[in-house]
Structures are given as C-alpha cells and as structure tokens.
Tab-separated table of C-alpha atoms and ligand atoms in Angstrom:
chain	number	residue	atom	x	y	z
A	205	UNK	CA	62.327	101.205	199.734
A	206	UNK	CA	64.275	98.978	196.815
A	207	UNK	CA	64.561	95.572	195.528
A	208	UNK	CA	67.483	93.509	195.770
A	209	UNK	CA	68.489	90.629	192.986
A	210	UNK	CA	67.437	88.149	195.773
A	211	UNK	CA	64.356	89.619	195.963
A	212	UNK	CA	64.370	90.991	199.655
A	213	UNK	CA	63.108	94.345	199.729
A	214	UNK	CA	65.531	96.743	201.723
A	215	UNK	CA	64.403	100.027	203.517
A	216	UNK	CA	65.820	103.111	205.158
A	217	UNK	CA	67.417	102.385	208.669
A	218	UNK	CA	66.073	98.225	207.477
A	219	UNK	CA	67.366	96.977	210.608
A	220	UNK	CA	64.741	98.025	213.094
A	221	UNK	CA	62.544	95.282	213.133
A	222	UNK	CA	65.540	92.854	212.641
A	223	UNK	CA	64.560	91.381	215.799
A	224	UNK	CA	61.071	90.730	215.107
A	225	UNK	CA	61.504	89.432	211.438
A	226	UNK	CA	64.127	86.794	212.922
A	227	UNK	CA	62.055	85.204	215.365
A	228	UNK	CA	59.079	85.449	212.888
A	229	UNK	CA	61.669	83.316	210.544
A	230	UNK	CA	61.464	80.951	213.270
A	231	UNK	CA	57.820	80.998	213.801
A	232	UNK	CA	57.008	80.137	210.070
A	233	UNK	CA	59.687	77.064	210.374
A	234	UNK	CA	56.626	75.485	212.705
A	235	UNK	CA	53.795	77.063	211.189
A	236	UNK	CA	50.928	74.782	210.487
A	237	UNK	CA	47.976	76.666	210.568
A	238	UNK	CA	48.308	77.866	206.635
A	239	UNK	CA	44.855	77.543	204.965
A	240	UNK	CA	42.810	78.030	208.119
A	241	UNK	CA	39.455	80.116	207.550
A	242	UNK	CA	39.249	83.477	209.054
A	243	UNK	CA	36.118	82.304	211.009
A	244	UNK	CA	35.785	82.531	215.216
A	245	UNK	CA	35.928	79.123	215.501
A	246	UNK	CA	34.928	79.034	219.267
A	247	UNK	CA	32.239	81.621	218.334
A	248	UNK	CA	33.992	84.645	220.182
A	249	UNK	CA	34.562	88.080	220.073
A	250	UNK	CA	36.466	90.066	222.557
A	251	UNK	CA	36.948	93.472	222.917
A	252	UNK	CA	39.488	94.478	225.505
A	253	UNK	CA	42.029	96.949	225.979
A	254	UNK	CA	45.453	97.501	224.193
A	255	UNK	CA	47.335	97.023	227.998
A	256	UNK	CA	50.413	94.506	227.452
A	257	UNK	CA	49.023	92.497	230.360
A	258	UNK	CA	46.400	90.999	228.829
A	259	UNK	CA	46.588	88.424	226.788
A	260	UNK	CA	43.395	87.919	225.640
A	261	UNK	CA	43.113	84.230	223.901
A	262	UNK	CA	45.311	83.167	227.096
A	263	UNK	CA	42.849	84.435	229.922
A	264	UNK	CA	40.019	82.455	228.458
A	265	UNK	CA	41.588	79.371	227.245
A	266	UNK	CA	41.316	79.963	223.709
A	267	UNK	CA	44.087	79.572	220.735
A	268	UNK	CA	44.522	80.257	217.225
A	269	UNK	CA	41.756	80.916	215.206
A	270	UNK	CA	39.580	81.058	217.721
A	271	UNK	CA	38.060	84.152	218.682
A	272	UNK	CA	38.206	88.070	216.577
A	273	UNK	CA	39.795	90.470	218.641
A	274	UNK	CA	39.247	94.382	218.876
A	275	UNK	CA	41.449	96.305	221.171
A	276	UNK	CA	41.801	100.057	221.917
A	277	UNK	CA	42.929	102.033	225.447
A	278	UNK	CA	40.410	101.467	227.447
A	279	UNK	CA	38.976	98.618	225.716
A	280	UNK	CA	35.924	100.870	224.667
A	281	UNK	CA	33.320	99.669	222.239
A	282	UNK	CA	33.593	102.505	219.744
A	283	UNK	CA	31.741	103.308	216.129
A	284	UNK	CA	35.116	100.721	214.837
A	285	UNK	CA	34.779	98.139	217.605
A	286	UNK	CA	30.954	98.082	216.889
A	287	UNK	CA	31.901	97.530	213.052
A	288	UNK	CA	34.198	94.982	213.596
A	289	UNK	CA	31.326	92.806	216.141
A	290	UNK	CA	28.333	92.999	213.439
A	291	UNK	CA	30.921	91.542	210.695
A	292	UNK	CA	32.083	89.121	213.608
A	293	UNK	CA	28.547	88.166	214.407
A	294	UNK	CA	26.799	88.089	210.645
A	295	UNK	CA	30.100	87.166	208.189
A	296	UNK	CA	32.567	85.077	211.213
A	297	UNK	CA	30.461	82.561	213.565
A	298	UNK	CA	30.693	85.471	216.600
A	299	UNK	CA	27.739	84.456	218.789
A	300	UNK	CA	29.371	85.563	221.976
A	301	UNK	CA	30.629	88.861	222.939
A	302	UNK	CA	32.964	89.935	225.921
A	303	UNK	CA	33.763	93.679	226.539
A	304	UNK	CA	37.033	93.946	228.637
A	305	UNK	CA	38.114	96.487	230.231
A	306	UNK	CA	40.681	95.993	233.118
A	307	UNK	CA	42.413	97.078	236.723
A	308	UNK	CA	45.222	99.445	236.510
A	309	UNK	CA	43.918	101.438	232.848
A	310	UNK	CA	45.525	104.188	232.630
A	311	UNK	CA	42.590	105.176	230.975
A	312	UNK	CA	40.879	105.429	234.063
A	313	UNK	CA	43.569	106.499	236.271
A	314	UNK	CA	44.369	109.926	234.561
A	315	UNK	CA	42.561	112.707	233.088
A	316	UNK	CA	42.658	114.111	229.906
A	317	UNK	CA	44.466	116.652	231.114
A	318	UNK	CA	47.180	114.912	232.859
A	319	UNK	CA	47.896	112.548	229.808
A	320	UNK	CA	48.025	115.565	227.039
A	321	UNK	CA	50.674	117.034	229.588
A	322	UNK	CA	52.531	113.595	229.665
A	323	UNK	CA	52.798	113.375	226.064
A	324	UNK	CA	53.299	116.982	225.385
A	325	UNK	CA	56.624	116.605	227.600
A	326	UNK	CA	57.576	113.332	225.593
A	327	UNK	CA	57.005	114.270	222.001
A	328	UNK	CA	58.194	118.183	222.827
A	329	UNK	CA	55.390	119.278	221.001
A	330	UNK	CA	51.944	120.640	221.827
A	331	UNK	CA	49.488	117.419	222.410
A	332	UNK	CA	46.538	119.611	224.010
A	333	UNK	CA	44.169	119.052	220.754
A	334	UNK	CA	44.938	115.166	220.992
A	335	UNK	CA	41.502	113.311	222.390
A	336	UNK	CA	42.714	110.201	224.831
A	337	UNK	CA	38.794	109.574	225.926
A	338	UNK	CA	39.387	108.746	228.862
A	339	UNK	CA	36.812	107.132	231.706
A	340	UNK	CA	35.833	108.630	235.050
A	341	UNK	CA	33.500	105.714	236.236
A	342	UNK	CA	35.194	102.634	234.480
A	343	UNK	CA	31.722	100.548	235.559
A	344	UNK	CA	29.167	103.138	234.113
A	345	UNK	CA	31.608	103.071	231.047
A	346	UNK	CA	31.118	99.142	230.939
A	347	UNK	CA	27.353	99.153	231.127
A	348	UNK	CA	26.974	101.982	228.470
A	349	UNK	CA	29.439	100.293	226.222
A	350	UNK	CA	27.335	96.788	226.679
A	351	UNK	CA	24.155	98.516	225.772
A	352	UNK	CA	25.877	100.011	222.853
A	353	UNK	CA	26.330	96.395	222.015
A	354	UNK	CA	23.312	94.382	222.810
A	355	UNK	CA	21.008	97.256	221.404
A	356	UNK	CA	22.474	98.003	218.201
A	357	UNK	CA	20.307	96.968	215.374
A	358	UNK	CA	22.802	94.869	213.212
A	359	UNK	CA	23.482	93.037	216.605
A	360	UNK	CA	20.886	90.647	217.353
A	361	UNK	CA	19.147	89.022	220.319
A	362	UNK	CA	20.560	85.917	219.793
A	363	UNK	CA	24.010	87.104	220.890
A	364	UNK	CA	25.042	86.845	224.068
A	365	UNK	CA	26.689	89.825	225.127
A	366	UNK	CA	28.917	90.111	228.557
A	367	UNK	CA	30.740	92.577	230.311
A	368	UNK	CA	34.015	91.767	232.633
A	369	UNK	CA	36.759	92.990	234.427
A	370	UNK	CA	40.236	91.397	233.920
A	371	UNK	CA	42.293	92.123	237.155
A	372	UNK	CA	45.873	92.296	236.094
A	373	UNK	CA	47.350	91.455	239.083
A	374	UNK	CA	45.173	88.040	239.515
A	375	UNK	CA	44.577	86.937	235.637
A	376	UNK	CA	40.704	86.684	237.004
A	377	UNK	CA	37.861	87.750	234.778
A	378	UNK	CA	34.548	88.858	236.846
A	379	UNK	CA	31.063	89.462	235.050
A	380	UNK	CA	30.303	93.064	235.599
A	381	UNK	CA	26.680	92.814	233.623
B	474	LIG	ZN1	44.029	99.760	229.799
C-alpha cells in the first residue's frame, strides 16, 4: 500500500473492489445521515444469520439507524453475539431482542462432516480441524440460544427477548418462543 500526490491510497491488484468503491461514490453523493448517533433508535437488536436472503432491517420494517445487528451462520447467539446484546441493551437503547435463525441454513442441512469435505475440495487443502458448529435440531438450538439470552446476568428482565423463524421462500417471520 502507497500514497499518491492526490492523496488516494493505491494497493496491490487496487482494482478489486473497483466496483464497490464506485457505487459507494454514488451512495455518499445522497448521503444524509452524517452525524447520526450510533444508538438503536427503534430499540432493536437482531441476531440472525449471515444467509444473503435475509435482509434483516427489510423483513421488519426498519431503516437506518434503527436496530444493532449481529450475524453469524446459523444465526447462533454465541460468547460475541451475547457481548454485542448487553452493550446493545445497557450503552444503545436495545430493549428488544430477536434471535433469527432461518429455512434453508445450511447450517442445519449438513454435518460437520459433509461441510469440512466441501471446503477441503474448494480450498485444496485439509479443512478437517475447521469447527462450522453446525445444528441438528434447529428448534432446540433456538430455545437454548434464547435462554442463553434472557438468563444471562448483564441481560435483564426488562428485555423482551423473542425467538423466530424467517422462511426464505415467504419473507414471513414466525415466533418460535
Ligand atoms: Zn443460514
């Protein structure tokens, strides 16, 4: 990485994400949410899998600024997504909580074995010590992962805590607990 007199900042193969920086040029020509507190303004956290069909402000009518967001495969409330909900509840106005999981995961539709294989053959390299966590009763998963939430001790009673499924091929969300 160098500077340039113009003050762009070059890299090695620079052009990869020439696609993405040009219609982020064209984003900030419209921008006009500069100065806007980091705060969940509609008092929501969700945490939801990294699947590119959901789009998680979208499915329940939120927008920028909103809501704090946590995904992961799976959408799993792990040690990280637990960190990120008590600063979203005691430092960012989070007073509701929705864990997401969805239809389709490919979390739940392979085992461990199966997706150390799959990646194995892609990166041509031995993937058998990689850890995918993946979920054998999606449901169970859900429950465990909303306890996780509504007993930890940072997290507190006051926060209402939900757990859905997001059906991919519908866009409908349906309380689970
Ligand atoms: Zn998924």
């Amino acid at each position: 990485m160098g500077g340039t007199d113009d003050g762009a900042v070059t890299h090695p193969g620079g052009d990869d994400f020439a696609d993405l920086l040009a219609a982020n040029a064209a984003y900030a020509e419209t921008f006009d949410e500069g100065g806007f507190d980091g705060v969940a303004h509609a008092g929501v956290a969700i945490v939801t899998c990294m699947d590119s069909r959901i789009v998680p402000l979208d499915m329940v009518g939120l927008g920028h600024g909103d809501a704090k967001i946590f995904r992961n495969p799976g959408g799993r409330v792990t040690p990280q997504a637990l960190e990120a909900l008590v600063l979203g509840v005691h430092l960012l106005g989070v007073d509701r909580i929705l864990v997401v999981p969805h239809t389709h995961c490919a979390m739940t539709s392979s085992t461990e074995e199966e997706l150390r294989e799959q990646v194995s053959a892609s990166a041509g390299v031995d993937a058998s010590w990689q850890p995918f966590h993946v979920v054998t009763d999606q449901l169970a998963a859900l429950a465990e992962d909303v306890q996780a939430v509504r007993s930890h001790p940072l997290i507190p009673d006051r926060v209402k805590v939900g757990g859905f499924l997001y059906d991919v091929d519908t866009g409908l969300l349906t309380r689970q607990i």
